[in-house]
Coordinates of C-alpha atoms in Angstrom, one line a residue:
M1 CA 108.2 153.1 83.6
K2 CA 105.5 152.5 86.2
A3 CA 104.7 148.9 87.3
S4 CA 101.3 149.1 85.8
E5 CA 102.7 150.3 82.5
A6 CA 105.1 147.4 82.3
T7 CA 102.2 144.9 82.9
Q8 CA 100.2 146.6 80.2
L9 CA 103.0 146.5 77.7
Y10 CA 103.3 142.7 78.2
F11 CA 99.6 142.4 77.8
E12 CA 99.6 144.4 74.6
N13 CA 102.3 142.4 73.0
A14 CA 100.4 139.2 73.6
A15 CA 97.0 140.7 72.7
D16 CA 98.6 141.6 69.2
K17 CA 99.2 137.8 68.7
V18 CA 95.5 136.9 69.3
D19 CA 94.1 139.9 67.4
L20 CA 92.2 141.2 70.4
D21 CA 90.2 144.2 69.4
D22 CA 90.6 147.6 71.1
R23 CA 87.3 147.5 73.1
M24 CA 88.1 144.1 74.6
R25 CA 91.6 145.2 75.5
K26 CA 90.2 148.2 77.3
L27 CA 87.8 146.0 79.1
L28 CA 90.3 143.3 80.2
L29 CA 92.9 145.9 81.4
A30 CA 90.5 147.9 83.5
A31 CA 90.1 146.9 87.2
K32 CA 86.6 146.1 88.4
R33 CA 87.1 148.0 91.7
E34 CA 89.9 150.0 93.3
V35 CA 89.5 150.9 97.1
Q36 CA 91.7 153.2 99.1
V37 CA 91.2 153.5 102.9
Q38 CA 92.6 155.4 105.8
V39 CA 93.8 153.1 108.6
A40 CA 94.0 155.0 111.8
V41 CA 95.7 153.1 114.6
E42 CA 96.9 153.9 118.1
L43 CA 100.6 153.2 118.6
D44 CA 102.0 151.8 121.8
N45 CA 103.2 155.4 122.8
G46 CA 99.7 156.6 122.6
E47 CA 100.1 158.5 119.4
I48 CA 97.6 158.1 116.4
E49 CA 99.1 157.0 113.1
T50 CA 97.1 157.2 109.9
L51 CA 98.2 154.8 107.2
V52 CA 96.9 154.3 103.6
G53 CA 95.6 150.9 102.6
Y54 CA 94.5 149.6 99.2
R55 CA 92.6 146.7 97.7
V56 CA 92.4 146.5 93.9
Q57 CA 90.0 143.9 92.4
H58 CA 90.9 143.4 88.8
D59 CA 88.8 140.6 87.2
N60 CA 86.2 138.1 88.3
S61 CA 85.3 136.5 85.0
R62 CA 86.8 133.1 85.9
G63 CA 85.8 133.0 89.6
P64 CA 86.4 134.8 92.9
M65 CA 89.3 137.2 93.0
K66 CA 92.5 136.1 94.6
G67 CA 95.7 138.1 95.7
G68 CA 98.1 138.8 98.4
L69 CA 98.2 141.6 101.0
R70 CA 101.5 143.4 101.1
F71 CA 102.8 145.6 104.0
H72 CA 105.7 147.6 102.7
P73 CA 106.7 151.2 102.7
D74 CA 106.8 151.4 99.0
V75 CA 103.1 150.2 98.5
D76 CA 101.1 152.6 96.4
L77 CA 98.0 152.4 94.1
D78 CA 100.0 151.9 90.9
E79 CA 102.0 149.0 92.3
V80 CA 98.8 147.3 93.7
R81 CA 97.0 147.9 90.5
S82 CA 99.9 146.3 88.5
L83 CA 100.0 143.3 90.8
A84 CA 96.3 142.7 90.7
A85 CA 96.4 142.5 87.0
L86 CA 99.4 140.1 87.2
M87 CA 97.3 137.8 89.4
T88 CA 94.5 137.7 86.9
W89 CA 97.0 136.4 84.2
K90 CA 98.8 134.2 86.7
C91 CA 95.6 132.4 87.8
A92 CA 94.5 132.1 84.2
V93 CA 97.7 130.7 82.9
V94 CA 97.8 127.9 85.5
N95 CA 94.1 127.4 85.1
L96 CA 92.9 128.1 88.5
P97 CA 89.2 129.2 88.9
Y98 CA 90.1 132.7 90.0
G99 CA 90.4 136.2 88.9
G100 CA 93.0 138.7 90.2
A101 CA 93.2 141.0 93.1
K102 CA 95.9 142.6 95.3
G103 CA 96.1 144.8 98.3
G104 CA 98.5 146.3 100.8
I105 CA 99.2 149.1 103.4
C106 CA 102.0 151.6 103.0
V107 CA 103.9 150.8 106.1
D108 CA 107.2 149.3 107.3
P109 CA 106.2 146.3 109.5
K110 CA 109.7 146.2 111.0
K111 CA 109.1 149.5 112.6
L112 CA 105.9 148.3 114.3
S113 CA 105.7 146.3 117.6
H114 CA 103.8 143.0 117.5
K115 CA 100.7 144.5 119.1
E116 CA 100.8 147.5 116.7
L117 CA 101.1 145.2 113.7
E118 CA 98.0 143.3 114.9
R119 CA 96.1 146.5 115.5
V120 CA 97.0 147.8 112.0
T121 CA 95.8 144.5 110.5
R122 CA 92.5 144.4 112.4
K123 CA 91.8 148.0 111.6
F124 CA 92.4 147.4 107.9
V125 CA 90.0 144.4 107.9
D126 CA 87.4 146.7 109.6
Q127 CA 87.6 149.0 106.6
I128 CA 87.4 146.4 103.8
H129 CA 85.7 143.3 105.4
D130 CA 82.5 143.9 103.2
I131 CA 84.4 143.6 99.9
F132 CA 86.2 140.3 100.4
G133 CA 85.3 136.9 101.4
P134 CA 85.4 133.2 100.3
H135 CA 83.1 133.7 97.3
T136 CA 84.3 137.2 96.2
D137 CA 87.9 138.0 97.0
I138 CA 90.3 135.9 99.0
P139 CA 93.4 137.5 100.4
A140 CA 96.7 135.8 101.1
P141 CA 100.3 136.5 102.4
D142 CA 102.7 138.6 100.5
M143 CA 105.8 140.8 101.2
G144 CA 105.7 141.9 104.8
T145 CA 102.8 139.6 105.8
N146 CA 102.8 136.0 107.1
H147 CA 100.6 133.2 108.4
E148 CA 100.0 134.9 111.7
I149 CA 98.6 138.1 110.1
M150 CA 96.3 135.9 108.0
S151 CA 95.0 134.4 111.3
W152 CA 94.2 137.9 112.6
I153 CA 92.5 138.7 109.2
R154 CA 90.4 135.5 109.5
N155 CA 89.5 136.3 113.1
Q156 CA 88.5 139.9 112.5
W157 CA 86.5 139.0 109.3
E158 CA 84.6 136.3 111.2
K159 CA 83.5 138.8 113.8
Y160 CA 81.4 140.3 111.0
H161 CA 80.4 137.4 109.0
G162 CA 80.7 134.2 111.1
F163 CA 82.9 131.1 110.8
N164 CA 84.4 130.6 107.4
P165 CA 88.1 129.9 107.2
A166 CA 88.0 130.1 103.5
C167 CA 87.8 133.9 103.6
V168 CA 91.6 134.0 103.6
T169 CA 94.5 131.7 102.7
G170 CA 98.0 131.3 103.9
K171 CA 96.8 130.5 107.5
P172 CA 98.7 128.4 109.9
A173 CA 97.9 124.7 109.9
E174 CA 96.3 125.1 113.3
H175 CA 93.8 127.7 111.7
Y176 CA 92.8 125.6 108.8
G177 CA 95.8 126.3 106.7
A178 CA 97.2 123.9 104.1
E179 CA 100.2 121.8 104.7
G180 CA 103.0 123.0 102.4
R181 CA 101.6 126.6 101.8
E182 CA 104.7 128.3 103.2
E183 CA 107.1 126.4 100.9
A184 CA 104.8 126.6 98.0
T185 CA 106.1 129.5 95.9
G186 CA 109.8 128.6 96.3
R187 CA 109.1 124.9 95.8
G188 CA 107.1 125.8 92.6
V189 CA 110.2 127.8 91.4
G190 CA 112.3 124.7 92.0
I191 CA 109.8 122.3 90.2
L192 CA 109.7 124.6 87.2
A193 CA 113.5 125.1 87.1
F194 CA 113.8 121.3 86.9
K195 CA 111.1 121.1 84.1
L196 CA 112.8 123.9 82.2
L197 CA 116.2 122.4 82.3
G198 CA 114.8 119.1 81.0
R199 CA 113.3 121.0 78.0
L200 CA 116.6 122.6 77.3
G201 CA 118.5 119.3 77.5
R202 CA 120.6 120.2 80.5
K203 CA 121.3 118.5 83.7
P204 CA 121.0 119.9 87.3
K205 CA 124.5 118.8 88.3
D206 CA 126.0 120.9 85.5
T207 CA 123.9 124.0 86.4
R208 CA 125.2 126.7 88.6
V209 CA 122.5 128.8 90.2
A210 CA 122.5 132.3 91.8
I211 CA 119.4 133.3 93.8
Q212 CA 118.8 136.9 94.7
G213 CA 116.8 136.8 97.9
F214 CA 116.7 134.5 100.7
G215 CA 113.3 135.2 102.1
N216 CA 110.4 132.7 101.9
V217 CA 110.6 132.3 98.1
G218 CA 114.4 132.1 97.8
M219 CA 115.0 129.9 100.8
H220 CA 112.6 127.2 99.8
A221 CA 113.7 127.5 96.1
A222 CA 117.3 127.0 97.3
K223 CA 116.4 124.0 99.4
F224 CA 114.6 122.3 96.6
L225 CA 117.3 122.9 94.0
H226 CA 120.1 121.8 96.3
E227 CA 118.2 118.5 97.0
A228 CA 117.6 118.1 93.2
D229 CA 121.4 118.2 92.6
F230 CA 121.7 121.8 91.3
K231 CA 124.8 123.7 92.4
V232 CA 123.6 126.8 94.2
V233 CA 126.6 129.0 94.3
A234 CA 125.2 132.3 95.5
I235 CA 122.3 133.4 97.8
S236 CA 121.5 136.9 99.2
D237 CA 119.3 139.0 101.5
V238 CA 119.4 142.6 102.6
S239 CA 122.7 142.1 104.3
G240 CA 124.4 141.3 101.1
A241 CA 125.2 138.3 98.8
Y242 CA 127.2 135.1 99.6
Y243 CA 129.1 133.4 97.0
R244 CA 131.0 130.0 96.9
P245 CA 132.0 128.8 93.5
E246 CA 132.1 125.1 94.7
G247 CA 128.5 125.4 95.8
I248 CA 127.0 126.6 99.1
D249 CA 125.8 124.1 101.7
V250 CA 122.2 125.3 101.6
A251 CA 121.3 123.2 104.7
K252 CA 123.9 125.2 106.7
A253 CA 122.6 128.5 105.3
L254 CA 119.1 127.7 106.2
H255 CA 120.0 126.7 109.7
Y256 CA 122.1 129.9 110.1
S257 CA 119.4 132.2 108.7
L258 CA 116.7 130.7 110.9
N259 CA 118.8 131.0 114.0
H260 CA 119.7 134.6 113.3
G261 CA 116.4 136.3 112.8
R262 CA 116.0 135.3 109.2
S263 CA 119.3 137.0 108.3
L264 CA 122.5 135.9 106.7
T265 CA 124.5 138.6 108.4
G266 CA 127.8 137.1 109.5
F267 CA 127.5 133.9 107.4
E268 CA 131.0 132.7 107.0
E269 CA 130.6 129.6 104.8
A270 CA 130.7 131.8 101.6
E271 CA 132.5 134.9 100.4
R272 CA 130.5 138.1 101.0
I273 CA 129.8 140.1 97.8
S274 CA 127.3 142.8 96.8
N275 CA 123.8 142.1 95.4
T276 CA 125.0 144.0 92.3
E277 CA 127.8 141.4 91.8
L278 CA 125.4 138.5 92.3
I279 CA 123.4 139.7 89.3
G280 CA 126.5 139.4 87.1
L281 CA 128.0 136.1 88.3
N282 CA 129.1 133.5 85.8
V283 CA 126.2 131.1 86.3
E284 CA 123.8 129.1 84.1
M285 CA 120.7 130.2 86.0
L286 CA 119.7 133.3 87.8
I287 CA 116.6 133.5 90.0
P288 CA 115.6 137.0 91.2
A289 CA 113.4 136.1 94.1
A290 CA 113.3 139.5 96.1
L291 CA 111.9 142.8 95.0
G292 CA 110.7 143.8 91.6
G293 CA 112.7 145.9 89.0
V294 CA 116.1 144.6 89.9
I295 CA 117.2 143.9 86.3
T296 CA 117.3 147.2 84.4
M297 CA 119.0 148.8 81.4
D298 CA 121.8 149.8 83.9
N299 CA 122.8 146.2 84.7
V300 CA 121.3 144.1 81.9
N301 CA 124.7 143.8 80.1
Q302 CA 126.3 142.4 83.3
I303 CA 124.1 139.4 83.2
R304 CA 125.9 136.2 82.1
A305 CA 123.2 133.6 83.0
N306 CA 121.4 132.2 80.0
I307 CA 118.4 131.1 82.0
I308 CA 116.3 133.3 84.3
L309 CA 113.4 132.3 86.5
E310 CA 111.3 135.2 87.9
G311 CA 110.7 134.2 91.5
A312 CA 109.8 137.8 92.3
N313 CA 107.0 139.7 90.6
G314 CA 108.2 142.0 87.8
P315 CA 112.0 141.7 88.4
I316 CA 113.0 142.5 84.9
H317 CA 112.3 146.0 83.3
P318 CA 110.6 145.5 79.9
D319 CA 113.6 147.2 78.0
A320 CA 116.0 144.8 79.7
D321 CA 113.6 141.9 78.9
R322 CA 113.7 142.7 75.3
I323 CA 117.5 142.9 75.3
L324 CA 117.8 139.5 77.1
N325 CA 115.4 137.9 74.6
E326 CA 117.4 139.2 71.7
R327 CA 120.5 137.6 73.3
G328 CA 118.7 134.2 73.5
V329 CA 118.3 134.2 77.3
T330 CA 115.5 131.8 78.3
I331 CA 113.2 133.6 80.7
L332 CA 110.4 131.8 82.6
P333 CA 108.0 134.8 83.5
D334 CA 106.6 135.6 86.9
I335 CA 103.1 134.6 86.1
V336 CA 104.3 131.0 85.7
A337 CA 107.5 130.8 87.7
N338 CA 106.0 131.9 91.1
A339 CA 102.6 130.6 90.6
G340 CA 103.2 127.9 93.2
G341 CA 101.9 130.1 96.1
V342 CA 98.6 130.9 94.6
T343 CA 98.1 127.2 93.5
V344 CA 98.5 125.9 97.0
S345 CA 96.4 128.7 98.3
Y346 CA 93.7 127.4 96.0
F347 CA 94.2 124.0 97.5
E348 CA 93.7 125.5 101.0
W349 CA 90.5 127.2 99.9
V350 CA 89.2 123.9 98.5
Q351 CA 89.9 122.2 101.7
N352 CA 88.3 124.9 103.7
L353 CA 85.1 124.8 101.6
Q354 CA 84.9 121.0 101.8
H355 CA 85.9 120.8 105.5
Y356 CA 88.4 118.1 104.5
K357 CA 92.1 118.3 105.1
W358 CA 94.8 117.0 102.7
G359 CA 98.2 115.5 103.7
L360 CA 101.5 117.2 102.7
N361 CA 102.2 114.5 100.1
R362 CA 99.0 115.2 98.3
V363 CA 99.5 118.9 98.3
R364 CA 103.0 118.4 96.7
Q365 CA 101.8 116.0 94.2
E366 CA 98.9 118.2 93.1
L367 CA 101.2 121.3 93.0
D368 CA 103.7 119.4 90.7
H369 CA 100.7 118.3 88.5
V370 CA 99.2 121.8 88.1
L371 CA 102.6 123.6 87.5
T372 CA 103.8 120.9 85.1
Q373 CA 100.6 121.0 83.0
A374 CA 100.8 124.8 82.9
F375 CA 104.5 124.8 81.9
D376 CA 104.0 122.3 79.2
Q377 CA 101.2 124.4 77.7
V378 CA 103.3 127.6 77.7
W379 CA 106.3 125.8 76.2
Q380 CA 104.1 124.4 73.4
E381 CA 102.5 127.8 72.8
A382 CA 106.0 129.5 72.6
N383 CA 107.2 127.0 70.1
D384 CA 104.0 127.0 67.9
R385 CA 104.0 130.8 67.7
Q386 CA 107.8 131.3 67.9
V387 CA 107.5 133.7 70.7
S388 CA 109.1 134.1 74.2
L389 CA 107.7 132.1 77.1
R390 CA 106.4 135.4 78.6
T391 CA 104.4 136.3 75.5
A392 CA 103.1 132.7 75.3
A393 CA 102.0 132.7 78.9
Y394 CA 100.2 136.0 78.4
V395 CA 98.6 134.6 75.2
I396 CA 97.2 131.6 77.1
A397 CA 95.9 133.8 80.0
I398 CA 94.3 136.5 77.8
R399 CA 92.6 133.8 75.7
R400 CA 91.1 132.2 78.8
V401 CA 89.9 135.4 80.4
H402 CA 88.5 136.7 77.1
R403 CA 86.6 133.5 76.5
A404 CA 85.2 133.5 80.0
T405 CA 84.2 137.2 79.7
V406 CA 82.4 136.6 76.4
L407 CA 80.6 133.5 77.6
A408 CA 79.3 135.3 80.7
G409 CA 78.0 138.2 78.7
I410 CA 79.3 141.7 78.9

């Protein structure tokens, strides 16, 4: 099943609950604009490489469109189309005044030199600068991109349009970025794990957690959960998974990773296991925080966790999701669980527009407030309708986007 088909399936399940007619379903599912460009760039050795870049703008009924830019060899139009729609529902469910967009380039950034990466970024902006900006579509970091790349994007965009740091978010603090943006997605996962546990009548100290992925999201989620007294027993990255039943010293793991090129290779404070084994560990909470599509029909029966938080986008195949729900596993869906990043991106955008900088404490307090309010609404909707948290989240999101579309006039 394609990524866009999975997103559409979740949409249709929720649309049935609110009796959305076929014409409105077609309208809300269709992207406003899909752009594909050729990015020609000169490599350090003098050769010319032509890459394919995308920007899909899904919906703007609730405000400017918002979504990350992904540099990854698996980027294609279907994936970007799916992620753009997810951003629409994500922004709506946490009630941010945005629609959804997404973009990316089919490239492995690890195979590019620093100068090549900059040239690729600037060439991409040259191709799409006229379709994004602070009041139309605001990009942000995603897989394979970071705050430095956002600075290049801002600088290149401003060459055409003049000073306006609100044209992109996820920038360094020195370039009008928000304090706490880098930690935001992972911290949001941690905040919501704590809230969910409270609703289930459980305590952090009695909750063993396995986190698949120790990149930006997994790293900050692990840090927050460890400090909140959860027992993080497993973490992983591309080098493999690391398991310690008594609990991993997350501070040591963070220090090791940061001092070894963001890699856990050689980490000796825990037993090395495979990422496949991590999925099936005997834990209470599983957090897939790496790539999408990691929980499938092939491994769903190995899962023993009864709580899953989707730190990554689309980590569970719809058929596996159905089986887990039938087994009574509580799943907090991606459009809620990993919404911390876009929420703090919103705070950054607001600060840029107002030319007024917030402190870290305010950013964290506002993040907690927005995510708590969204989670409470999703939990209440799920209980009122007797549906999964995923369906409840989509119901709220669809209702808000539908209302805004109708009010604006079609």
